Amino acid sequence: MWDSLWVDVGLATLAGPDPYGRIEDGAIAVKDGRIAWVGAREDLPGPADSMAAIVHELEGGWITPALIDCHTHIVHGGQRAGEFEKRLMGVSYADIARAGGGILSTVTATRAATEAQLLDSAVRRLRPLLAEGVTVVEIKSGYGLDLDAELKMLRVARALQERLPIEVTTTFLGAHAVPPEWARNADGYMDFVCDEVLPAAVEQGLVDQVDAFCETIAFSPAQVGRLFDAAALFQLPVKIHAEQLSDLGGAAMASEFGALSADHLEYLGTDGIEAMAESGTVAVLLPGAFYMLHETRKPPVARLRQAGVPIAIATDSNPGSSPVTSLLTTMNMACVLFGLTPAEALAGVTRNAAKALGRLADRGTLEVGKVADFVHWSIDEPAELAYRIGFNPCQTVIRNGVPTLLG
Ligand code: NIG
Ligand code: FE
């Protein structure tokens, strides 16, 4: 006997032969918070009523795996609308960063904020994501850039799980920028990050993976490599912000460390693509940042596809380059701006987002044995998810097999 069974609904399992893994007249069952059965209704082993304690007759719509936002900086102090105004007047993102604005202005605001303030503002930004069926979110540090403030950000990220029905996976991004105390001494700062900040954060159980910003305005591949060596000592998986504004070969370098993902990638070259294909590193595309910074160079989607590199997409929710808190809108941007198909966009926020977090064994598709996190949408076909802007067809979010109240 199953705990619950959902019938009279289409299933986009993301696990089938076609891009959506479609089952038109499907049934999905849950036992003890895991998916116990999934298939066509006509193949159910018995009459629906006799199979489960609770049977949900949905009268149409589609169920997909719950969404995963695999790249966010959603915990931060302040906002940067003034910088947005400057960019509209023609000042570039890199020039603002070099003048001490950009990431560093959010560092000042984040250091000044209390833990309670950081928590409250992050809750407000997370709510719209939850309402769109997100049940797992990755949250990075990287606006503290000193011991106390990095730990503070990571504690807040973890604490969000007590405030909202969401699972948070934390990423240590102490190497996001060189803070003012270490100006012109990026190597010294990187030593400090590797020797003191990362070990303390790991010691307190605050780190699930390690990331770095590899760029001319941040850290070189050699410097990031030192951080990845330190991460390896703690057996932590790594990710990288790479090839966003120029091609420094960051994605290829990270692939050598078996990186879970390389993110942004507008300037990714052939070597990087081949290295990522070889290591199974996911390409996480961030169309919100591309859009907000009015970039023109697109990530090499066709060549990533051809090479078989899995593509994920994420909001990159942050106060500078991507003040975005809608994963559905991000799916639309990925299609319109980067040329993904709606099925690729959906895979990008489910199956491949799970892979980008090393969680594919447990999440990202509707398959027996996986965590029963899925969403019922009021849509006629799965492509509708990427199609509209500013309309949320989420009907019910099922988390660990139980319909959730979104709090
Ligand atoms: O992913 N690229 C680096 N980091 C963030 C932006 C951070 C910021 O501008 O505050 C990103 O786009
Ligand atoms: Fe980012």
XYZ file of C-alpha atoms and ligand atoms in Angstrom:
420
model
C 0.000 0.000 0.000
C 1.416 3.393 -1.022
C 0.976 6.552 1.088
C -0.311 8.658 -1.824
C -1.065 8.355 -5.495
C -1.609 11.094 -8.093
C -3.569 10.274 -11.262
C -5.275 11.962 -14.230
C -2.273 14.100 -15.048
C 0.575 14.282 -17.574
C 4.050 13.491 -16.316
C 7.244 15.119 -17.586
C 9.620 12.674 -15.933
C 12.794 14.063 -17.563
C 13.862 10.428 -17.621
C 12.296 9.073 -20.786
C 13.328 8.597 -24.383
C 11.894 11.954 -25.549
C 13.298 15.244 -24.196
C 10.553 15.661 -21.585
C 10.221 11.993 -20.657
C 6.492 12.404 -21.338
C 3.770 10.141 -20.013
C 0.470 11.623 -21.221
C -1.964 9.867 -18.854
C 0.303 9.174 -15.920
C 0.284 8.041 -12.319
C 2.873 8.652 -9.638
C 2.951 7.100 -6.173
C 4.837 7.927 -2.999
C 5.865 5.828 -0.023
C 7.859 7.204 2.929
C 8.753 10.421 1.097
C 10.196 8.677 -1.957
C 8.760 7.947 -5.377
C 7.458 4.370 -5.216
C 5.917 3.993 -8.662
C 5.723 6.077 -11.834
C 4.214 5.183 -15.198
C 1.120 5.206 -17.371
C -2.135 5.017 -15.444
C -3.234 1.982 -17.441
C -0.169 0.110 -16.198
C -0.995 0.578 -12.496
C -0.869 -2.824 -10.827
C -4.450 -2.465 -9.525
C -7.425 -0.048 -9.264
C -6.179 3.356 -8.021
C -8.389 3.338 -4.892
C -6.934 0.056 -3.692
C -3.310 1.097 -4.178
C -2.810 4.058 -1.827
C -4.161 5.595 1.380
C -4.770 8.905 -0.420
C -5.588 9.206 -4.125
C -5.396 12.644 -5.765
C -7.500 12.900 -8.965
C -5.926 15.942 -10.623
C -8.223 16.427 -13.619
C -5.421 17.417 -15.947
C -2.293 19.547 -15.894
C 1.273 18.276 -15.723
C 3.596 17.082 -12.986
C 7.332 17.753 -13.285
C 10.182 17.200 -10.851
C 10.394 20.109 -8.374
C 12.633 22.908 -9.614
C 16.196 23.400 -8.397
C 17.947 26.780 -8.475
C 21.566 25.623 -8.632
C 23.363 29.014 -8.545
C 22.332 31.896 -6.289
C 23.838 34.632 -4.147
C 20.457 35.220 -2.501
C 21.872 35.962 0.982
C 23.273 39.492 0.913
C 22.893 42.948 2.410
C 21.649 46.026 0.530
C 20.845 46.466 -3.146
C 22.531 48.120 -6.137
C 19.881 50.011 -8.072
C 22.241 53.020 -8.218
C 24.755 50.891 -10.086
C 22.022 49.777 -12.472
C 21.387 53.458 -13.223
C 25.121 53.989 -13.857
C 25.299 51.059 -16.236
C 22.346 52.479 -18.154
C 24.408 55.663 -18.546
C 27.153 53.593 -20.184
C 29.531 52.672 -17.325
C 30.521 48.990 -17.577
C 30.134 46.288 -14.900
C 33.916 45.763 -14.853
C 34.623 49.514 -14.537
C 32.209 49.797 -11.614
C 33.971 46.833 -9.963
C 37.427 48.346 -10.546
C 36.274 51.610 -8.966
C 35.397 49.734 -5.749
C 31.675 49.380 -6.443
C 30.059 46.189 -7.642
C 30.665 43.134 -5.490
C 32.614 45.215 -2.953
C 29.690 47.548 -2.296
C 27.574 44.520 -1.415
C 30.435 43.314 0.813
C 30.174 46.546 2.822
C 26.397 46.162 3.164
C 26.619 42.469 4.044
C 29.280 42.994 6.703
C 27.129 45.726 8.280
C 23.944 43.636 8.337
C 22.909 41.545 11.332
C 22.201 37.876 10.912
C 18.488 38.555 11.464
C 18.457 41.220 8.740
C 20.205 38.945 6.275
C 17.781 36.157 7.092
C 14.672 38.330 6.690
C 15.736 39.805 3.367
C 16.694 36.390 1.986
C 13.317 34.966 3.076
C 11.580 37.696 1.073
C 13.596 36.886 -2.038
C 13.179 33.135 -1.648
C 9.378 33.234 -1.364
C 8.770 33.900 -5.069
C 11.105 31.022 -5.959
C 9.236 28.665 -3.645
C 5.948 29.749 -5.197
C 7.336 28.551 -8.543
C 7.994 25.059 -7.239
C 11.631 25.352 -6.197
C 12.433 22.927 -3.360
C 16.256 22.971 -3.485
C 18.350 26.116 -3.713
C 22.098 26.553 -3.806
C 23.306 29.590 -1.859
C 26.827 31.010 -2.007
C 28.803 33.063 0.464
C 31.174 35.597 -1.075
C 29.911 38.960 0.150
C 31.681 38.661 3.492
C 35.289 38.162 2.363
C 36.533 38.012 5.946
C 36.273 35.220 8.476
C 33.292 36.478 10.478
C 31.167 37.689 7.606
C 31.717 34.590 5.446
C 30.661 32.368 8.358
C 27.702 34.653 9.045
C 26.453 34.334 5.452
C 26.746 30.545 5.512
C 24.932 30.283 8.852
C 22.112 32.396 7.433
C 21.949 30.180 4.345
C 21.576 27.090 6.526
C 19.049 28.807 8.834
C 16.721 29.541 5.907
C 15.735 25.874 6.054
C 14.095 26.516 9.412
C 12.128 29.461 8.069
C 10.897 28.015 4.776
C 10.047 24.614 3.249
C 13.272 24.476 1.235
C 16.492 22.489 1.194
C 19.588 24.672 1.020
C 22.936 23.511 -0.278
C 25.756 25.885 0.636
C 28.710 26.939 -1.463
C 31.799 28.617 -0.045
C 32.691 31.547 -2.337
C 35.336 33.257 -0.202
C 37.232 33.787 -3.476
C 34.573 36.029 -5.043
C 36.633 39.250 -5.068
C 39.726 40.661 -3.376
C 38.477 42.629 -0.333
C 39.810 46.144 0.414
C 42.019 44.885 3.291
C 43.965 42.816 0.773
C 43.921 45.280 -2.140
C 46.701 44.503 -4.624
C 47.521 41.304 -2.735
C 45.243 38.697 -4.266
C 47.773 35.955 -3.532
C 47.909 36.872 0.134
C 44.134 36.919 0.320
C 43.918 33.532 -1.397
C 46.333 32.082 1.184
C 44.143 33.476 3.961
C 41.032 31.953 2.358
C 42.705 28.541 1.938
C 44.435 28.437 5.323
C 41.884 30.085 7.606
C 38.445 30.903 6.244
C 37.659 27.673 4.372
C 38.918 25.388 7.167
C 36.848 27.290 9.769
C 33.715 27.125 7.630
C 34.221 23.406 7.010
C 34.892 22.794 10.685
C 31.506 24.344 11.500
C 29.740 22.133 8.977
C 28.761 25.066 6.787
C 30.160 24.032 3.390
C 28.739 21.606 0.831
C 30.881 22.765 -2.109
C 33.518 25.353 -3.028
C 33.345 27.975 -5.793
C 35.534 30.852 -7.049
C 35.237 33.756 -9.479
C 37.903 33.291 -12.132
C 38.177 36.564 -14.058
C 40.536 39.487 -14.648
C 38.605 41.470 -12.003
C 38.840 38.554 -9.542
C 41.222 35.520 -9.463
C 43.479 33.797 -11.989
C 43.194 30.087 -12.814
C 46.424 29.461 -10.874
C 45.024 31.163 -7.769
C 41.737 29.282 -8.059
C 43.706 26.043 -8.474
C 45.218 26.596 -5.025
C 41.748 26.922 -3.540
C 40.645 23.734 -5.288
C 43.653 21.904 -3.828
C 42.495 23.064 -0.390
C 38.936 21.912 -1.148
C 40.265 18.504 -2.163
C 41.866 18.094 1.274
C 38.343 18.307 2.708
C 36.942 16.128 -0.098
C 34.619 18.949 -1.132
C 33.353 19.190 -4.713
C 34.166 22.363 -6.622
C 32.444 24.739 -9.057
C 33.666 27.840 -10.831
C 32.423 31.189 -12.175
C 34.317 31.179 -15.458
C 34.514 32.808 -18.865
C 31.861 35.411 -18.010
C 33.703 38.476 -19.311
C 36.814 36.947 -20.911
C 38.391 33.538 -21.612
C 41.011 32.753 -18.972
C 40.656 28.977 -19.343
C 38.923 28.668 -15.973
C 36.420 26.015 -17.079
C 39.165 23.730 -18.425
C 41.195 24.168 -15.251
C 38.151 23.380 -13.063
C 37.351 20.324 -15.203
C 40.724 18.918 -14.275
C 39.549 19.015 -10.683
C 36.382 17.148 -11.721
C 34.271 20.272 -11.085
C 30.534 19.692 -10.705
C 29.882 22.727 -12.863
C 31.360 25.723 -14.616
C 29.005 28.684 -14.633
C 28.343 31.706 -16.944
C 30.589 30.591 -19.897
C 29.818 33.308 -22.466
C 33.497 33.320 -23.542
C 34.038 29.546 -23.287
C 36.316 28.249 -26.061
C 36.755 24.860 -27.689
C 39.350 23.648 -25.169
C 36.987 24.417 -22.325
C 34.095 22.605 -23.995
C 36.200 19.508 -24.621
C 37.537 19.491 -21.064
C 34.033 19.805 -19.629
C 32.711 16.995 -21.828
C 35.583 14.798 -20.703
C 35.031 15.387 -16.981
C 31.202 15.416 -17.017
C 31.169 19.011 -15.755
C 27.762 20.698 -16.124
C 27.522 24.020 -17.973
C 25.389 26.305 -15.795
C 24.087 29.161 -17.938
C 22.890 32.351 -16.259
C 20.745 34.304 -18.703
C 19.638 36.770 -15.997
C 23.189 38.145 -15.721
C 23.591 38.189 -19.522
C 20.339 40.127 -19.800
C 20.992 42.594 -16.968
C 24.530 43.385 -18.131
C 23.282 43.726 -21.694
C 25.963 41.312 -22.885
C 26.140 40.447 -26.557
C 28.415 37.420 -26.541
C 26.337 34.280 -25.976
C 27.521 31.012 -24.444
C 28.310 28.381 -27.123
C 25.074 26.425 -26.700
C 25.227 24.545 -30.015
C 28.773 23.347 -29.383
C 27.982 22.376 -25.772
C 25.053 20.322 -27.067
C 27.164 18.722 -29.756
C 29.846 17.799 -27.225
C 27.213 16.296 -24.907
C 27.874 18.710 -22.041
C 24.760 18.803 -19.800
C 23.285 22.313 -19.603
C 21.680 23.702 -16.450
C 20.233 27.157 -15.940
C 19.886 29.195 -12.749
C 18.781 32.629 -11.581
C 22.242 33.682 -10.273
C 20.058 35.761 -7.930
C 22.337 38.569 -6.703
C 22.074 42.336 -6.218
C 24.480 43.285 -9.019
C 24.439 41.291 -12.208
C 21.158 39.409 -11.730
C 18.523 40.733 -9.318
C 16.256 37.909 -10.426
C 13.968 35.801 -8.259
C 12.038 33.889 -10.895
C 13.282 30.605 -12.281
C 10.364 30.446 -14.757
C 11.404 33.806 -16.222
C 14.990 32.526 -16.339
C 13.768 29.537 -18.382
C 12.117 31.921 -20.813
C 15.323 33.991 -21.063
C 17.381 30.855 -21.695
C 15.128 30.041 -24.659
C 14.786 33.537 -26.106
C 18.327 34.802 -25.459
C 20.412 31.610 -25.720
C 18.288 29.433 -28.004
C 17.574 26.573 -25.610
C 14.474 24.555 -26.369
C 11.729 24.662 -23.700
C 12.556 21.004 -22.956
C 16.235 21.892 -22.454
C 15.194 24.771 -20.202
C 13.105 22.393 -18.085
C 15.943 19.857 -17.923
C 18.164 22.792 -16.959
C 16.195 23.502 -13.779
C 15.557 19.861 -12.870
C 17.795 16.998 -14.033
C 20.881 19.001 -14.970
C 20.539 21.381 -12.023
C 20.549 18.311 -9.758
C 23.678 17.082 -11.513
C 25.327 20.507 -11.090
C 24.898 19.992 -7.342
C 25.978 16.349 -7.305
C 22.412 15.366 -6.367
C 21.211 13.490 -9.429
C 21.047 10.170 -7.574
C 18.289 11.598 -5.383
C 16.625 14.377 -7.365
C 15.936 16.048 -10.677
C 13.795 13.375 -12.398
C 10.627 11.442 -11.626
C 12.109 7.984 -11.052
C 11.449 5.296 -8.482
C 13.585 5.697 -5.365
C 14.164 9.440 -5.692
C 12.979 12.030 -3.164
C 9.291 12.727 -3.875
C 9.614 16.436 -4.646
C 7.407 17.386 -7.578
C 5.109 20.103 -8.826
C 1.622 20.022 -10.305
C 1.197 22.782 -12.908
C -2.025 24.063 -14.529
C -0.701 23.825 -18.072
C -1.754 21.993 -21.229
C 1.766 21.071 -22.288
C 5.216 21.242 -20.655
C 6.539 23.899 -23.089
C 4.188 26.382 -21.400
C 6.566 26.602 -18.444
C 9.150 28.468 -20.505
C 6.612 30.292 -22.643
C 4.955 32.947 -20.522
C 6.576 35.815 -18.628
C 5.152 36.904 -15.288
C 2.563 34.150 -14.992
C 2.970 31.345 -12.485
C 0.970 28.195 -13.262
C 2.201 26.345 -10.163
C -0.793 24.575 -8.624
C 0.716 22.482 -5.822
C 4.244 21.771 -4.621
C 4.714 18.266 -3.241
C 7.716 18.006 -0.961
C 8.886 14.676 0.440
C 5.611 13.271 -0.838
C 3.437 15.809 0.985
C 1.625 18.834 -0.516
C 3.269 21.883 1.094
C 1.971 25.169 2.368
C 4.327 27.760 0.986
C 4.662 29.819 4.201
O 27.544 35.378 -10.668
N 30.258 36.875 -11.478
C 30.446 37.007 -10.276
N 29.536 36.981 -9.311
C 28.159 37.250 -9.463
C 27.865 38.701 -9.460
C 28.047 39.269 -8.159
C 27.727 40.720 -8.058
O 27.804 41.493 -9.043
O 27.408 41.083 -6.924
C 27.591 36.586 -10.678
O 27.173 37.223 -11.650
Fe 27.182 33.953 -9.579
